[in-house]
Amino acid sequence: MLSEQLEKIKIVPVLVLNTLDEGLAVCEQLCKNGLPAAEITFRTAAAEPVIREVSKRFPEMYVGAGTVLNITDLHRAFDAGAKFAVAPGFNPKVVAEAVKCNLDFFPAVCTPSEVEQAMEFGCRMLKFFPAEACGGIPMLKSIIAPYKHLGVKFMPTGGVKPVNVESYLQIPEVAAVGGTWLNKCDDETIRQAAAIAAKYIKK
């Protein structure tokens, strides 16, 4: 299950990559330093080939596609071997297609109405985006409250950084966070993030 996989990772680096070589180097760096996961955003032409090659070369890595805006993007992610896909908004057509493809997919929400629309499609893992701009932890807790008994999980992304990441991870309904600060960073920053994640992974 997607939520179980994310619970084992806790911090998913969100990457914008310009070339295949760059993508392979960054993903190798993440694996080497204890953070074998990545949301590779479809903001550049390199995303699809990076996902395809990373899936082959680093099978232990939990790699997915981000910024999936339409059905074409979804099929590109699926065909490249993405293990999950993420959207910055809620598009019912894309969610329905993801269900058909049996691809783990979580759309973004920032209101109760969007949560309920996503749940109608069977989504139980949702991206809370843009997290800090939407009100941060107080807003997320308010959104969680009416649905707590239904087992909905969230992945806050957008404005999550080292100074607030643990406050998000302490929320039981947060399966993981999206880490944009981990885009093309140094080894020590990755190791620090991996150490934080390890504190919240259930043994």
mmCIF file of C-alpha atoms in Angstrom, residues 1-201:
data_model
loop_
_atom_site.group_PDB
_atom_site.id
_atom_site.type_symbol
_atom_site.label_atom_id
_atom_site.label_comp_id
_atom_site.label_asym_id
_atom_site.label_seq_id
_atom_site.Cartn_x
_atom_site.Cartn_y
_atom_site.Cartn_z
ATOM 1 C CA MET A 1 0.000 0.000 0.000
ATOM 2 C CA LEU A 2 1.159 3.512 -0.789
ATOM 3 C CA SER A 3 0.706 4.847 2.724
ATOM 4 C CA GLU A 4 2.757 1.991 4.166
ATOM 5 C CA GLN A 5 5.553 2.659 1.684
ATOM 6 C CA LEU A 6 5.610 6.352 2.517
ATOM 7 C CA GLU A 7 5.533 5.615 6.248
ATOM 8 C CA LYS A 8 8.819 3.751 5.761
ATOM 9 C CA ILE A 9 10.416 6.787 4.105
ATOM 10 C CA LYS A 10 8.862 9.842 5.781
ATOM 11 C CA ILE A 11 10.746 12.428 3.678
ATOM 12 C CA VAL A 12 10.393 12.364 -0.119
ATOM 13 C CA PRO A 13 12.836 14.680 -1.936
ATOM 14 C CA VAL A 14 11.096 16.747 -4.623
ATOM 15 C CA LEU A 15 13.431 17.179 -7.586
ATOM 16 C CA VAL A 16 13.620 19.395 -10.671
ATOM 17 C CA LEU A 17 16.242 17.875 -12.970
ATOM 18 C CA ASN A 18 17.656 19.190 -16.231
ATOM 19 C CA THR A 19 19.511 16.203 -17.682
ATOM 20 C CA LEU A 20 19.576 12.430 -17.403
ATOM 21 C CA ASP A 21 23.132 12.431 -16.057
ATOM 22 C CA GLU A 22 22.213 14.954 -13.398
ATOM 23 C CA GLY A 23 19.187 12.902 -12.395
ATOM 24 C CA LEU A 24 21.161 9.674 -12.088
ATOM 25 C CA ALA A 25 23.832 11.392 -10.009
ATOM 26 C CA VAL A 26 21.294 12.985 -7.654
ATOM 27 C CA CYS A 27 19.351 9.746 -7.172
ATOM 28 C CA GLU A 28 22.548 7.785 -6.523
ATOM 29 C CA GLN A 29 23.490 10.436 -3.958
ATOM 30 C CA LEU A 30 20.111 10.093 -2.234
ATOM 31 C CA CYS A 31 20.390 6.288 -2.046
ATOM 32 C CA LYS A 32 23.981 6.438 -0.819
ATOM 33 C CA ASN A 33 23.066 8.810 2.000
ATOM 34 C CA GLY A 34 20.040 6.925 3.300
ATOM 35 C CA LEU A 35 17.097 8.581 1.560
ATOM 36 C CA PRO A 36 16.048 6.212 -1.269
ATOM 37 C CA ALA A 37 13.033 8.122 -2.576
ATOM 38 C CA ALA A 38 12.271 10.921 -5.013
ATOM 39 C CA GLU A 39 9.386 12.766 -6.599
ATOM 40 C CA ILE A 40 10.795 13.758 -9.988
ATOM 41 C CA THR A 41 8.710 16.624 -11.292
ATOM 42 C CA PHE A 42 7.490 16.827 -14.876
ATOM 43 C CA ARG A 43 8.700 20.417 -15.136
ATOM 44 C CA THR A 44 11.546 19.517 -17.486
ATOM 45 C CA ALA A 45 12.021 17.191 -20.447
ATOM 46 C CA ALA A 46 14.531 15.153 -18.436
ATOM 47 C CA ALA A 47 11.954 13.859 -15.952
ATOM 48 C CA GLU A 48 10.639 10.926 -17.985
ATOM 49 C CA PRO A 49 14.031 9.461 -18.988
ATOM 50 C CA VAL A 50 15.332 9.954 -15.442
ATOM 51 C CA ILE A 51 12.409 8.013 -13.966
ATOM 52 C CA ARG A 52 12.902 5.242 -16.530
ATOM 53 C CA GLU A 53 16.637 4.855 -15.885
ATOM 54 C CA VAL A 54 16.451 5.271 -12.115
ATOM 55 C CA SER A 55 13.788 2.555 -11.972
ATOM 56 C CA LYS A 56 16.221 0.205 -13.737
ATOM 57 C CA ARG A 57 19.463 1.155 -12.005
ATOM 58 C CA PHE A 58 18.166 1.710 -8.479
ATOM 59 C CA PRO A 59 15.279 -0.743 -8.014
ATOM 60 C CA GLU A 60 15.388 -0.166 -4.260
ATOM 61 C CA MET A 61 14.469 3.483 -4.788
ATOM 62 C CA TYR A 62 10.865 4.620 -4.366
ATOM 63 C CA VAL A 63 10.704 6.911 -7.386
ATOM 64 C CA GLY A 64 7.639 8.714 -8.661
ATOM 65 C CA ALA A 65 6.519 11.527 -10.935
ATOM 66 C CA GLY A 66 5.459 14.958 -9.757
ATOM 67 C CA THR A 67 3.610 17.829 -11.440
ATOM 68 C CA VAL A 68 1.343 15.355 -13.240
ATOM 69 C CA LEU A 69 -1.165 17.750 -14.780
ATOM 70 C CA ASN A 70 -3.093 15.652 -17.284
ATOM 71 C CA ILE A 71 -3.751 12.147 -18.574
ATOM 72 C CA THR A 72 -0.820 12.332 -20.997
ATOM 73 C CA ASP A 73 1.538 13.079 -18.107
ATOM 74 C CA LEU A 74 0.039 10.217 -16.148
ATOM 75 C CA HIS A 75 0.674 7.716 -18.944
ATOM 76 C CA ARG A 76 4.215 9.027 -19.388
ATOM 77 C CA ALA A 77 4.847 8.434 -15.693
ATOM 78 C CA PHE A 78 3.294 4.970 -15.777
ATOM 79 C CA ASP A 79 5.167 3.896 -18.913
ATOM 80 C CA ALA A 80 8.465 5.149 -17.468
ATOM 81 C CA GLY A 81 8.049 2.918 -14.434
ATOM 82 C CA ALA A 82 7.040 5.452 -11.794
ATOM 83 C CA LYS A 83 5.877 3.788 -8.587
ATOM 84 C CA PHE A 84 3.591 6.717 -7.796
ATOM 85 C CA ALA A 85 2.444 10.031 -9.253
ATOM 86 C CA VAL A 86 1.634 13.361 -7.636
ATOM 87 C CA ALA A 87 -0.353 16.382 -8.815
ATOM 88 C CA PRO A 88 -0.313 20.005 -7.610
ATOM 89 C CA GLY A 89 -4.112 20.138 -7.855
ATOM 90 C CA PHE A 90 -7.195 17.963 -8.079
ATOM 91 C CA ASN A 91 -8.241 16.925 -11.604
ATOM 92 C CA PRO A 92 -11.024 14.289 -11.516
ATOM 93 C CA LYS A 93 -10.150 12.983 -14.994
ATOM 94 C CA VAL A 94 -6.544 12.347 -14.029
ATOM 95 C CA VAL A 95 -7.525 10.684 -10.757
ATOM 96 C CA ALA A 96 -9.979 8.403 -12.575
ATOM 97 C CA GLU A 97 -7.318 7.429 -15.120
ATOM 98 C CA ALA A 98 -4.826 6.667 -12.353
ATOM 99 C CA VAL A 99 -7.370 4.303 -10.821
ATOM 100 C CA LYS A 100 -7.729 2.538 -14.196
ATOM 101 C CA CYS A 101 -3.952 2.222 -14.496
ATOM 102 C CA ASN A 102 -3.661 0.975 -10.915
ATOM 103 C CA LEU A 103 -0.980 3.604 -10.312
ATOM 104 C CA ASP A 104 -0.638 5.013 -6.806
ATOM 105 C CA PHE A 105 -1.672 8.628 -7.211
ATOM 106 C CA PHE A 106 -2.219 11.442 -4.803
ATOM 107 C CA PRO A 107 -3.744 14.725 -5.850
ATOM 108 C CA ALA A 108 -3.228 17.957 -3.963
ATOM 109 C CA VAL A 109 -5.869 19.359 -1.655
ATOM 110 C CA CYS A 110 -6.081 22.373 0.620
ATOM 111 C CA THR A 111 -9.790 22.481 1.517
ATOM 112 C CA PRO A 112 -12.308 20.030 3.019
ATOM 113 C CA SER A 113 -14.294 20.074 -0.237
ATOM 114 C CA GLU A 114 -11.252 18.883 -2.177
ATOM 115 C CA VAL A 115 -10.605 16.163 0.407
ATOM 116 C CA GLU A 116 -14.145 14.865 -0.065
ATOM 117 C CA GLN A 117 -13.893 14.969 -3.860
ATOM 118 C CA ALA A 118 -10.673 12.957 -3.700
ATOM 119 C CA MET A 119 -12.219 10.457 -1.313
ATOM 120 C CA GLU A 120 -15.055 9.876 -3.794
ATOM 121 C CA PHE A 121 -12.405 8.393 -6.106
ATOM 122 C CA GLY A 122 -11.009 6.215 -3.342
ATOM 123 C CA CYS A 123 -7.992 8.408 -2.605
ATOM 124 C CA ARG A 124 -6.760 7.966 0.948
ATOM 125 C CA MET A 125 -3.323 9.524 0.459
ATOM 126 C CA LEU A 126 -3.427 13.224 -0.353
ATOM 127 C CA LYS A 127 -0.848 15.901 -0.953
ATOM 128 C CA PHE A 128 -1.436 19.005 1.193
ATOM 129 C CA PHE A 129 -0.159 21.753 -1.097
ATOM 130 C CA PRO A 130 1.054 24.436 -0.934
ATOM 131 C CA ALA A 131 1.394 23.558 2.732
ATOM 132 C CA GLU A 132 2.789 26.698 4.318
ATOM 133 C CA ALA A 133 0.995 29.122 1.984
ATOM 134 C CA CYS A 134 -2.312 27.391 2.795
ATOM 135 C CA GLY A 135 -1.917 27.918 6.527
ATOM 136 C CA GLY A 136 0.646 25.337 7.509
ATOM 137 C CA ILE A 137 0.183 23.017 10.455
ATOM 138 C CA PRO A 138 -2.869 24.764 11.990
ATOM 139 C CA MET A 139 -4.731 24.534 8.674
ATOM 140 C CA LEU A 140 -3.690 20.924 8.104
ATOM 141 C CA LYS A 141 -4.874 19.893 11.566
ATOM 142 C CA SER A 142 -8.204 21.614 10.937
ATOM 143 C CA ILE A 143 -8.618 19.716 7.668
ATOM 144 C CA ILE A 144 -7.645 16.408 9.257
ATOM 145 C CA ALA A 145 -10.109 16.643 12.150
ATOM 146 C CA PRO A 146 -13.400 15.771 10.357
ATOM 147 C CA TYR A 147 -11.802 12.852 8.469
ATOM 148 C CA LYS A 148 -9.550 11.397 11.167
ATOM 149 C CA HIS A 149 -11.806 8.363 11.641
ATOM 150 C CA LEU A 150 -11.633 7.504 7.917
ATOM 151 C CA GLY A 151 -7.899 6.867 7.825
ATOM 152 C CA VAL A 152 -6.995 9.608 5.346
ATOM 153 C CA LYS A 153 -3.257 10.348 5.234
ATOM 154 C CA PHE A 154 -1.445 13.438 3.999
ATOM 155 C CA MET A 155 1.898 14.428 2.490
ATOM 156 C CA PRO A 156 2.466 18.153 3.132
ATOM 157 C CA THR A 157 4.627 19.792 0.468
ATOM 158 C CA GLY A 158 5.540 23.401 -0.207
ATOM 159 C CA GLY A 159 7.388 25.394 2.418
ATOM 160 C CA VAL A 160 8.333 22.316 4.420
ATOM 161 C CA LYS A 161 11.974 22.717 5.452
ATOM 162 C CA PRO A 162 14.406 21.680 8.203
ATOM 163 C CA VAL A 163 13.009 24.198 10.705
ATOM 164 C CA ASN A 164 9.448 22.822 10.550
ATOM 165 C CA VAL A 165 9.687 19.308 9.122
ATOM 166 C CA GLU A 166 9.549 17.579 12.502
ATOM 167 C CA SER A 167 6.447 19.519 13.498
ATOM 168 C CA TYR A 168 4.718 18.076 10.433
ATOM 169 C CA LEU A 169 6.028 14.549 10.980
ATOM 170 C CA GLN A 170 4.727 14.549 14.555
ATOM 171 C CA ILE A 171 1.151 14.642 13.212
ATOM 172 C CA PRO A 172 -0.106 11.012 13.121
ATOM 173 C CA GLU A 173 -2.040 11.544 9.880
ATOM 174 C CA VAL A 174 1.070 12.748 8.041
ATOM 175 C CA ALA A 175 2.500 9.718 6.255
ATOM 176 C CA ALA A 176 5.418 11.684 4.821
ATOM 177 C CA VAL A 177 6.450 15.157 3.699
ATOM 178 C CA GLY A 178 7.671 16.420 0.347
ATOM 179 C CA GLY A 179 11.148 17.886 0.694
ATOM 180 C CA THR A 180 11.791 20.600 -1.876
ATOM 181 C CA TRP A 181 14.843 21.720 0.108
ATOM 182 C CA LEU A 182 16.536 18.455 -0.909
ATOM 183 C CA ASN A 183 16.667 19.389 -4.598
ATOM 184 C CA LYS A 184 20.353 19.169 -5.631
ATOM 185 C CA CYS A 185 21.832 19.544 -2.171
ATOM 186 C CA ASP A 186 25.004 18.238 -0.518
ATOM 187 C CA ASP A 187 25.564 14.859 1.119
ATOM 188 C CA GLU A 188 25.403 16.209 4.663
ATOM 189 C CA THR A 189 21.997 17.826 4.092
ATOM 190 C CA ILE A 190 20.653 14.499 2.822
ATOM 191 C CA ARG A 191 22.128 12.607 5.768
ATOM 192 C CA GLN A 192 20.558 15.077 8.181
ATOM 193 C CA ALA A 193 17.167 14.619 6.511
ATOM 194 C CA ALA A 194 17.570 10.829 6.620
ATOM 195 C CA ALA A 195 18.348 11.030 10.339
ATOM 196 C CA ILE A 196 15.211 13.103 10.950
ATOM 197 C CA ALA A 197 13.110 10.666 8.931
ATOM 198 C CA ALA A 198 14.496 7.700 10.873
ATOM 199 C CA LYS A 199 13.185 9.175 14.133
ATOM 200 C CA TYR A 200 9.606 8.941 12.863
ATOM 201 C CA ILE A 201 9.679 5.602 11.048
#
